[in-house]
XYZ file of C-alpha atoms in Angstrom:
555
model
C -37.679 19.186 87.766
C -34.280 19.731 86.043
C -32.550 16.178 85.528
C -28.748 18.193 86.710
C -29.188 17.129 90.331
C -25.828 18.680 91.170
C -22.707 20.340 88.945
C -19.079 21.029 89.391
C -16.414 22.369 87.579
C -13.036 22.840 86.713
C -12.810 26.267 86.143
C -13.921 28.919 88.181
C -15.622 31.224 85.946
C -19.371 29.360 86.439
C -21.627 26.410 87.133
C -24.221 24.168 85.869
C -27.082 23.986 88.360
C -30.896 23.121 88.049
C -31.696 25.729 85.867
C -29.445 24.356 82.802
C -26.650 26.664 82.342
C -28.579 29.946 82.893
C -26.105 30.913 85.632
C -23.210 31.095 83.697
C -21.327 34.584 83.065
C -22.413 36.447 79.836
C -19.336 35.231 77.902
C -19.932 31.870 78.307
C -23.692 32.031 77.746
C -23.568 31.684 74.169
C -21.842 28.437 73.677
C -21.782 25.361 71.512
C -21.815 21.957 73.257
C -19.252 20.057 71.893
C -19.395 16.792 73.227
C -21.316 14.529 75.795
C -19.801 11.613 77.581
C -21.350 9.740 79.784
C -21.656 6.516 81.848
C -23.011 4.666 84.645
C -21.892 5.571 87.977
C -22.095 3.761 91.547
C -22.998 4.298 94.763
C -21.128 7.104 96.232
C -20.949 8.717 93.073
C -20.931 8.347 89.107
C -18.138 7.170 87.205
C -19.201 7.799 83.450
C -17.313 10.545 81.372
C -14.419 10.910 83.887
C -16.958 12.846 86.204
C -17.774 12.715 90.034
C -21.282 12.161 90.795
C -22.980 13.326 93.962
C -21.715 12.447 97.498
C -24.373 9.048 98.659
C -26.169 8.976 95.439
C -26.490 6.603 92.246
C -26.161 9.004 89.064
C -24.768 9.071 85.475
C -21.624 11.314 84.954
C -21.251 13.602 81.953
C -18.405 15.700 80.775
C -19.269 18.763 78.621
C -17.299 21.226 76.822
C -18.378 24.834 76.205
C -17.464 27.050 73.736
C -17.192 30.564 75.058
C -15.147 33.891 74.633
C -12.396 32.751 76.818
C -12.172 29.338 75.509
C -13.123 25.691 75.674
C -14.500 24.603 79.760
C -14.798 21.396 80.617
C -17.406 20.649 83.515
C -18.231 17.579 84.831
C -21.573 16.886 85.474
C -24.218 14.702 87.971
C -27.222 13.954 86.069
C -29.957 12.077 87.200
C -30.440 10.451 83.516
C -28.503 7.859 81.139
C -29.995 9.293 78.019
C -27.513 11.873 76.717
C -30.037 12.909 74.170
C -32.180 14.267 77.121
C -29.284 15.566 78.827
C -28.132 17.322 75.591
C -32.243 18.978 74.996
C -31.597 20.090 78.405
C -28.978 22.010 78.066
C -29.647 23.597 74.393
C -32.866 24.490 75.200
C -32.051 27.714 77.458
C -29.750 28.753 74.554
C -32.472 28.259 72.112
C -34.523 31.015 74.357
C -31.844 32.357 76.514
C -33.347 33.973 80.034
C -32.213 37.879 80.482
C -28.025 38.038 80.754
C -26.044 40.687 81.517
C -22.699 41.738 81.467
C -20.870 41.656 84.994
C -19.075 44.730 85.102
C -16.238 42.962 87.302
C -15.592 40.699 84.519
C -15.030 42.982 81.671
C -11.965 45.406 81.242
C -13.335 49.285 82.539
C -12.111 50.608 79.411
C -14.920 47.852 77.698
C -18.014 49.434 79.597
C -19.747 52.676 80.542
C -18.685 53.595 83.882
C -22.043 54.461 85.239
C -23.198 50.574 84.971
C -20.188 49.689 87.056
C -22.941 49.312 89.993
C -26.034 47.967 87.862
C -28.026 45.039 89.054
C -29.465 42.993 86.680
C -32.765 41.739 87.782
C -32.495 37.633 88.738
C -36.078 36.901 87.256
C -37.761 36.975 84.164
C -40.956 37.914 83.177
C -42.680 34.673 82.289
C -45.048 36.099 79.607
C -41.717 38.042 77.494
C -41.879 37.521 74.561
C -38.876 35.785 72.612
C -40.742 34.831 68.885
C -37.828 36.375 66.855
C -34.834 35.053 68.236
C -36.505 31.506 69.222
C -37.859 31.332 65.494
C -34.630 32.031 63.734
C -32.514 29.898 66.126
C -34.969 27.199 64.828
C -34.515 27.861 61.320
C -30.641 27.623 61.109
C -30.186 24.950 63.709
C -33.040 22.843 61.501
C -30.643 23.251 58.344
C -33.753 22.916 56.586
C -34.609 26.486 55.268
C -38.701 27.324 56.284
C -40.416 24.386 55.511
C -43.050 23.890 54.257
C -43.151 27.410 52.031
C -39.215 27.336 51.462
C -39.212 31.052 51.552
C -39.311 33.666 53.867
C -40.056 36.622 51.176
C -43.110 37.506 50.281
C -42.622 38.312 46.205
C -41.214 34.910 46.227
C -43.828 33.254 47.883
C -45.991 35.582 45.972
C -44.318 33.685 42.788
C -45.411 30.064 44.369
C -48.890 30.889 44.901
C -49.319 32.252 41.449
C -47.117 28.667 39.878
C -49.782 26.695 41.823
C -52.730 27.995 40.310
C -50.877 28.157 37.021
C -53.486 25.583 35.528
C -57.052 27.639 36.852
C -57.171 30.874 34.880
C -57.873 33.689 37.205
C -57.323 31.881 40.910
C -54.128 33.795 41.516
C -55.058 36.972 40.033
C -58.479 37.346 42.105
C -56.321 37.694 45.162
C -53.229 39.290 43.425
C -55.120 41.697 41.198
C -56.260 44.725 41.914
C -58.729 47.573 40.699
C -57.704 49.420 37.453
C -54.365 49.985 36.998
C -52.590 48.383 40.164
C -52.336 51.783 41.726
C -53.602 51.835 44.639
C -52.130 48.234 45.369
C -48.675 49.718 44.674
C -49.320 53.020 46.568
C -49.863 50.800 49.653
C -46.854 48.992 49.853
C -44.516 51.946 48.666
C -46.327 54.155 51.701
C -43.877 51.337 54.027
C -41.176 53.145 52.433
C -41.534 56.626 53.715
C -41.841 55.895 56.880
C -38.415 54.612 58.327
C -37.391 53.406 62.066
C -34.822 55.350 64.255
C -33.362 52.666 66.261
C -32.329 53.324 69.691
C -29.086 51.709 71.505
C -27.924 50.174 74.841
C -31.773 49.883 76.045
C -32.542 46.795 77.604
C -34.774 45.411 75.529
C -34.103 41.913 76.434
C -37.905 41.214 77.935
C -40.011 41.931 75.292
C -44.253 41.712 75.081
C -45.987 41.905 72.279
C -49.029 42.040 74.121
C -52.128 44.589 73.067
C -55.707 44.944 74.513
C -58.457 45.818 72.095
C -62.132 46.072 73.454
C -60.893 45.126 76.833
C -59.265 42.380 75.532
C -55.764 41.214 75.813
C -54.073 39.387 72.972
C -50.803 37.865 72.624
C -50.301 40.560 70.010
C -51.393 43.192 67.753
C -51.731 40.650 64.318
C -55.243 40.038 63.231
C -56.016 37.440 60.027
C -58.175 40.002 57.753
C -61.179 39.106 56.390
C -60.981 37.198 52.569
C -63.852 36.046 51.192
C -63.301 33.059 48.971
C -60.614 31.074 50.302
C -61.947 27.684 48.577
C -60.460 28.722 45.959
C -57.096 28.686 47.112
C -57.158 25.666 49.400
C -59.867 22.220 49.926
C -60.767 23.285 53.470
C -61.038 27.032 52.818
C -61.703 29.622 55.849
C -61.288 26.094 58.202
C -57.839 26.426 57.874
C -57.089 29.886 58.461
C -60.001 29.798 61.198
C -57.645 26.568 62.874
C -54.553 28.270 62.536
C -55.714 31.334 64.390
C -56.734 29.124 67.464
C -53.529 27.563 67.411
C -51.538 30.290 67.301
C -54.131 32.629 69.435
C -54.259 34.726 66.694
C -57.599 36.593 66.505
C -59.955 35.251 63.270
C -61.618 37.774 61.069
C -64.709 35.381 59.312
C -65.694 37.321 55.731
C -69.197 37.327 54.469
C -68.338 36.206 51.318
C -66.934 33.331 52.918
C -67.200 29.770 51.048
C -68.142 28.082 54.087
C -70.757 28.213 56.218
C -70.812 30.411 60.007
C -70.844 27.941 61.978
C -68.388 25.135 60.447
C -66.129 27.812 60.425
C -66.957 28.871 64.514
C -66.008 25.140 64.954
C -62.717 25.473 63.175
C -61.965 28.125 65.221
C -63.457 26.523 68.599
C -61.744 28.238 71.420
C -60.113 30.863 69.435
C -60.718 34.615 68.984
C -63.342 35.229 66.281
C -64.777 38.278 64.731
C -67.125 38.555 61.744
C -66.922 41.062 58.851
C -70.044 41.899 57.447
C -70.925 43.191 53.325
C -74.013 44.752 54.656
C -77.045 43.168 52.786
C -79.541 44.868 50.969
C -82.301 42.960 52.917
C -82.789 43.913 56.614
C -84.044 40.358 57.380
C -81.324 38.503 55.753
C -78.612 41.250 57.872
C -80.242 40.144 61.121
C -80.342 36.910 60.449
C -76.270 37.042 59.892
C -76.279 38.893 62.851
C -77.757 36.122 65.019
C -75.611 33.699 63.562
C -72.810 35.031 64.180
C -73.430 36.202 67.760
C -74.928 32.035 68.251
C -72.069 30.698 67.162
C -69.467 33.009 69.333
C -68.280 36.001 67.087
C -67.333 38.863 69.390
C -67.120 41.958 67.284
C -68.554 43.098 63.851
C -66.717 44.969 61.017
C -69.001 46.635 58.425
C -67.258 46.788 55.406
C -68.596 50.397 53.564
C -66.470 50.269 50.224
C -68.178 46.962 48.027
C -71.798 48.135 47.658
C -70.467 47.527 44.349
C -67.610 45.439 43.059
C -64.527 47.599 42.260
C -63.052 47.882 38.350
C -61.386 44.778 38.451
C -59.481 44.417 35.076
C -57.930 41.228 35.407
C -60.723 39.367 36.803
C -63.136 40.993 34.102
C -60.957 40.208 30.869
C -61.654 36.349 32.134
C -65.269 37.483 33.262
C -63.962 35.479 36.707
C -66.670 35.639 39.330
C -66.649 32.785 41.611
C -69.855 34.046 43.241
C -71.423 33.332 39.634
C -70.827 29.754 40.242
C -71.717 29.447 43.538
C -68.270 29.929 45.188
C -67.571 31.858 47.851
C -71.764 32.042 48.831
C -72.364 29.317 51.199
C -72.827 31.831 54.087
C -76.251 32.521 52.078
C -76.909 28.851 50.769
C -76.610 28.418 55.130
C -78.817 30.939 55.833
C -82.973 30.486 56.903
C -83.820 34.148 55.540
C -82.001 33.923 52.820
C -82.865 30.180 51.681
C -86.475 30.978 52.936
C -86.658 33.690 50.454
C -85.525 31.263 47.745
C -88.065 28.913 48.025
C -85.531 26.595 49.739
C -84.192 24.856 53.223
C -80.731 26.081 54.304
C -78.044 23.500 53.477
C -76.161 22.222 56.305
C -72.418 22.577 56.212
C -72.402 23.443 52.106
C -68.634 23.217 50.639
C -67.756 24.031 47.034
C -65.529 21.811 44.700
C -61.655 22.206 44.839
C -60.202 23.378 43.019
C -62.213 25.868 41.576
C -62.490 25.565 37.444
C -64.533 28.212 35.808
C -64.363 26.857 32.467
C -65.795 23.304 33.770
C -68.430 24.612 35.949
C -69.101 26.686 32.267
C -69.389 23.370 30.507
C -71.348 21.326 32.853
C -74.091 24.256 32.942
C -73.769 24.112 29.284
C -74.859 20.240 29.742
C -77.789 20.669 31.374
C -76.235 19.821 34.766
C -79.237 20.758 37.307
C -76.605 20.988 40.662
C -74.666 23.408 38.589
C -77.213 25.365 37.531
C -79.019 25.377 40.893
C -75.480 26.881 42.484
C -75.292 29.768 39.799
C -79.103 30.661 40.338
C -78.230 30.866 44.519
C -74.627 32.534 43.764
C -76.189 35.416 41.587
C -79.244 36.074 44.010
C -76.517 35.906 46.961
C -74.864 38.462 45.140
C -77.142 40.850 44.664
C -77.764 41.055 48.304
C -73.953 41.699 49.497
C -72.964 43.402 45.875
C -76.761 45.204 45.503
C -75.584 48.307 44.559
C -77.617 49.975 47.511
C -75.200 52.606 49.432
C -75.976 53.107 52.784
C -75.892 56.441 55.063
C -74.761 57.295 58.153
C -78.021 57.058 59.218
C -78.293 53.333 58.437
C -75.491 52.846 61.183
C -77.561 52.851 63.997
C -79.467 50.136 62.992
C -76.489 48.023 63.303
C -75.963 49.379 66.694
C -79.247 48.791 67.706
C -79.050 45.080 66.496
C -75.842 44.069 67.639
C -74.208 43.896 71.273
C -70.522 43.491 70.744
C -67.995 45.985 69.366
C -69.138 47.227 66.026
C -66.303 48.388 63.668
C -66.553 50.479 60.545
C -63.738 49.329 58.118
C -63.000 51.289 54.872
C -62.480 54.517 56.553
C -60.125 56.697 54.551
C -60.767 60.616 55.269
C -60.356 62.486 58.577
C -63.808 63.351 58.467
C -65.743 59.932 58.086
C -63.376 58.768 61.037
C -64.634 62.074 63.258
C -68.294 61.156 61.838
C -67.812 57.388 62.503
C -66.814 58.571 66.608
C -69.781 60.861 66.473
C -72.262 58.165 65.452
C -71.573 55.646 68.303
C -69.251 53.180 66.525
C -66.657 51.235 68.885
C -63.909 51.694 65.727
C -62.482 51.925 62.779
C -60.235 50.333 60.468
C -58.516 52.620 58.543
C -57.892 50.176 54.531
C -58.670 50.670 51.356
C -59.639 46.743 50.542
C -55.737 46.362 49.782
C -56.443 48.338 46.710
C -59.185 46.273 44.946
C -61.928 48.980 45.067
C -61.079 52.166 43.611
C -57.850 52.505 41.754
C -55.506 55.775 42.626
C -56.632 56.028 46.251
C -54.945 57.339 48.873
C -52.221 55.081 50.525
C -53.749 53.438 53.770
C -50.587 54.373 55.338
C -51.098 58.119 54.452
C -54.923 57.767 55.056
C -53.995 56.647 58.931
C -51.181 59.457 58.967
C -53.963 61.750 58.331
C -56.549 60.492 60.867
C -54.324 60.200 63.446
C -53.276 63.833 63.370
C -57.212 64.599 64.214
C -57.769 65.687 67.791
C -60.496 64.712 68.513
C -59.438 60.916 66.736
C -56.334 60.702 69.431
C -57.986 61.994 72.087
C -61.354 59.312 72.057
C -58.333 56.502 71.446
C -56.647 57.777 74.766
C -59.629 57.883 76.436
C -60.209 53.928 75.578
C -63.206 55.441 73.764
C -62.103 54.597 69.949
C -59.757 51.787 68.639
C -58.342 52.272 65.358
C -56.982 49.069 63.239
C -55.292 49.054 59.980
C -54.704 47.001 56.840
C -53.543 47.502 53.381
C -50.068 46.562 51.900
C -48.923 44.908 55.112
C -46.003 42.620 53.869
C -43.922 42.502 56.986
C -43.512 42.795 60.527
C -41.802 45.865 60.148
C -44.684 47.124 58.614
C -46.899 45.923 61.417
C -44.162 47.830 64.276
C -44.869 50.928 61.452
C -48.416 51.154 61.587
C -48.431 50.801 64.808
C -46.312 53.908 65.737
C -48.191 55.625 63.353
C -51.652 55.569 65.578
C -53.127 51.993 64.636
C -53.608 49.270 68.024
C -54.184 46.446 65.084
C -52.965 45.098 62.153
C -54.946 43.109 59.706
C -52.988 41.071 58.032
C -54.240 39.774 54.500
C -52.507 38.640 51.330
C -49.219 37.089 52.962
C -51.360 34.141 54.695
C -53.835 33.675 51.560
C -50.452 33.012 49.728
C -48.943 30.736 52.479
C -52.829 28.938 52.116
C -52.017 28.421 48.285
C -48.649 26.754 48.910
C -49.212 24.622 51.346
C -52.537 24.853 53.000
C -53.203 25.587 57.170
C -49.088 24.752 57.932
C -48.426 27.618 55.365
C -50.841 29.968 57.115
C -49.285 28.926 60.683
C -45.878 30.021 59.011
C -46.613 33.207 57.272
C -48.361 34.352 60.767
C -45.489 33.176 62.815
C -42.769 35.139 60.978
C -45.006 37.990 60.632
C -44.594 37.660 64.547
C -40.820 36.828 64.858
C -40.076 39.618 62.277
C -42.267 42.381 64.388
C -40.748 40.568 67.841
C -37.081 41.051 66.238
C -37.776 44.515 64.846
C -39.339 45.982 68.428
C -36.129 44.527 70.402
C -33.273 45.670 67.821
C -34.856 49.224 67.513
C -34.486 49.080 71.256
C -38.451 48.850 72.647
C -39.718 45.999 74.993
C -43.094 46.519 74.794
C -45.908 47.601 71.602
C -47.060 49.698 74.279
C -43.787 51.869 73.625
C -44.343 52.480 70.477
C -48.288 53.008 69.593
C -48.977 56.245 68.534
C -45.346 58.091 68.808
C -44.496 58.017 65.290
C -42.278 60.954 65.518
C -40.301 59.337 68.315
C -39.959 56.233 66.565
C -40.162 57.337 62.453
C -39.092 59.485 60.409
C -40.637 60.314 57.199
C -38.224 60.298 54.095
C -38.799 61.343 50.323
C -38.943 58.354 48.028
């Protein structure tokens, strides 16, 4: 219950009831409090702040002044609480996340206003479930005076810049995320794809509500961001895939779990407890050891499976070869295998229970200590190069080999590397649930096709848009997502989700799980703010009607 038991005023242009100061007119709803008096008042009504309290009742008066358009008001409030810091949340908070306002034609000049709207109603409620991440986020920021702790940045090449200062010390960290196969090309093909594509915003739509909202498999999420699979993440923070696990659950957030993850399926399940979790699979060259994975990950609560087609073999990675960096080598990023029965079986060894690699990650001591005869060192390499011949093996798989997948696996099973109109007919024809439409952010084959232009492509298949429609086909997308922008791009270009990858890694360098919640939420705020200025409420306006919403440019 409100603590403003009652409100009076001494103008006549509004009041302060129970609800804060959500009644007031339009001009005065974006104010500045000025000032809070207050004081104890008697029976019969409150004294404090030069105020009348309520008629029979014991209360505190306050006297506020709002800053509006036509000047400073003065109202004189009854509040059932002595603590003006209360009193003052109270009334801030509805400006922090305003409910919908409208202008009131009668209150505005007719010269100021269309006169068609001279008999709109706005509507007195508001949908509890709108969403408000943009405004609410930045309102935060500035009235914080603090900047966006704990990164300090909201742009990605600068936080790009932090990542790679913190790693500055461990040859090869930074550049195993930031590099890319051959020459960069791909990787800078991917985020220049962005560019083409520009928004047509719309005005005077009411856009005020806003949802976010997108169901995938049946399922409703709070929106269309997923946290892409990357394997590895010890090396860019002590608790690894926990913390980007964790900060999907508390952010709701679905949780993409990589195979080449450096700890183990089920710790990370755990992490993730009530949270949406789906596992991406390197398909292994052993049947047994792939069902095995499977089982795991159904056990311990993953609900869909994305087969990643393009790393039979590891792509021409320049950077991390002219260090000869391979964490696997060491045993880093492996301990879904050290954690596996099959796998361990096969190795003449039990499974380790909840296995966890050393941070950070130092390629040139784990070099040394093998040197020295150091038998835990050498046992990890021996694990980390058999692990890798199973996910890396050089074994390319058919479309035939699909339906053993779907044979052996009950949830939604999603195909991700497509590229080429034709795999994503084949991958329909063959019984898969989806697609996502990537290019491994440009680490596997340098001077690919944009993932941008690759979904552009797909999407113009008929037979592609009309299995979507038909709730028969999802289609994700990731590769050289920097922004929420991008996200509200991709999205009117065909995709229904957005994998988001190398922002959060970076915000996990900086400053662990808190710079993964804050990469995600202004990936959110910026797609929230981008939807409502280019004059959509909903991501169900804009999926799939790129030509309503885009409009392709030459670079």
């Amino acid at each position: 219950m409100s603590i403003l038991r009652a409100a009076k005023t001494s103008t006549s242009k509004g009041s302060v009831n129970e609800e804060g100061i959500s009644s007031l007119p339009y001009a005065l709803q974006q104010l500045t409090i000025n000032s809070i008096q207050g004081g104890n008042g008697g029976p019969g009504g409150g004294g404090g702040g030069g105020g009348s309290g309520g008629v029979g009742g014991t209360g505190t008066g306050a006297r506020i002044n709002l800053a509006g358009a036509g000047g400073i008001q003065t109202f004189n409030l009854h509040v059932t609480t002595q603590n003006s810091e209360e009193l003052r949340n109270t009334l801030i908070r509805p400006i922090s996340c305003p409910p919908p306002m409208h202008l009131n034609p009668k209150s505005i000049p007719g010269s100021a206003i269309c006169p068609r709207s001279r008999n709109y109603q706005p509507p007195t409620t508001m949908n509890p479930t709108a969403h408000h991440a943009g405004s609410t986020y930045m309102l935060e920021v500035y009235r914080n005076r603090q900047g966006v702790p704990p990164l300090g940045t909201a742009v990605f090449e600068e936080l790009e810049a932090k990542a790679r200062e913190k790693f500055e010390n461990y040859p090869g960290v930074f550049m195993y995320a930031g590099g890319s196969a051959g020459t960069n090309s791909t990787y800078r093909g991917n985020v220049r794809a962005f560019e083409r594509y520009r928004i047509v915003p719309r005005m005077l739509v009411d856009a005020t509500t806003r949802s976010l909202e997108t169901t995938i498999f049946g399922v409703t999420y709070s929106s269309p961001l997923f946290i892409a699979p990357i394997g590895v993440q010890g090396l860019f923070s002590p608790s690894g895939e926990l913390a980007a696990a964790t900060a999907g659950k508390n952010l709701n957030i679905p949780f993409i779990m990589s195979n080449a993850s450096s700890r183990s399926i089920e710790d990370v399940a755990a992490a993730n407890g009530p949270g949406h979790r789906w596992y991406q699979l390197y398909w292994p060259a052993s049947n047994e050891v792939t069902l095995s994975i499977l089982a795991r990950a159904k056990a311990s609560g993953f609900a869909a499976l994305l087969v990643t087609l393009d790393t039979h073999l590891l792509g021409w990675r320049t950077h991390d070869m002219a260090r000869s960096y391979l964490p696997f080598a060491h045993g880093v990023g492996v301990q879904v295998g050290m954690s596996d029965p099959v796998f361990m079986a096969r190795m003449g060894r039990e499974p380790q229970v909840s296995p966890r690699p050393k941070f950070p990650y130092d390629a040139r001591e784990m070099d040394r200590a093998l040197e020295a005869g150091d038998e835990e060192v050498r046992d990890a390499v021996e694990l980390g190069m058999e692990w890798l011949k199973e996910i890396n093996s050089g074994r390319f798989r058919d479309w035939e080999d699909v339906g053993f997948l779907r044979e052996n696996w009950e949830g939604p099973l999603v195909l991700k590397g497509i590229q080429s109109v034709g795999d994503a007919e084949r991958a329909l024809e063959c019984g898969v649930d989806g697609i996502v439409v990537s290019n491994h952010g440009g680490r596997q084959v340098d001077g690919a096709i944009p993932s941008l232009e690759a979904l552009v492509r797909i999407m113009r298949s008929s037979k592609v848009r009309e299995a979507q429609a038909a709730g028969k086909f999802t289609i994700l997308f990731d590769s050289g997502v920097r922004t929420g922008s991008d996200v509200f791009k991709a999205i009117a270009l065909g995709a229904q989700g957005v994998l988001l990858g190398r922002p959060w890694l970076y915000g996990a360098a900086v400053a662990g799980q808190e710079g993964i919640e804050q990469v995600l939420k202004m990936t959110l705020a910026d797609l929230d703010t981008t939807l409502g200025l280019s004059g959509y409420r909903s991501i169900a306006e804009i999926q799939g009607q790129g030509q309503e919403v885009l409009v392709e440019c030459d670079l």
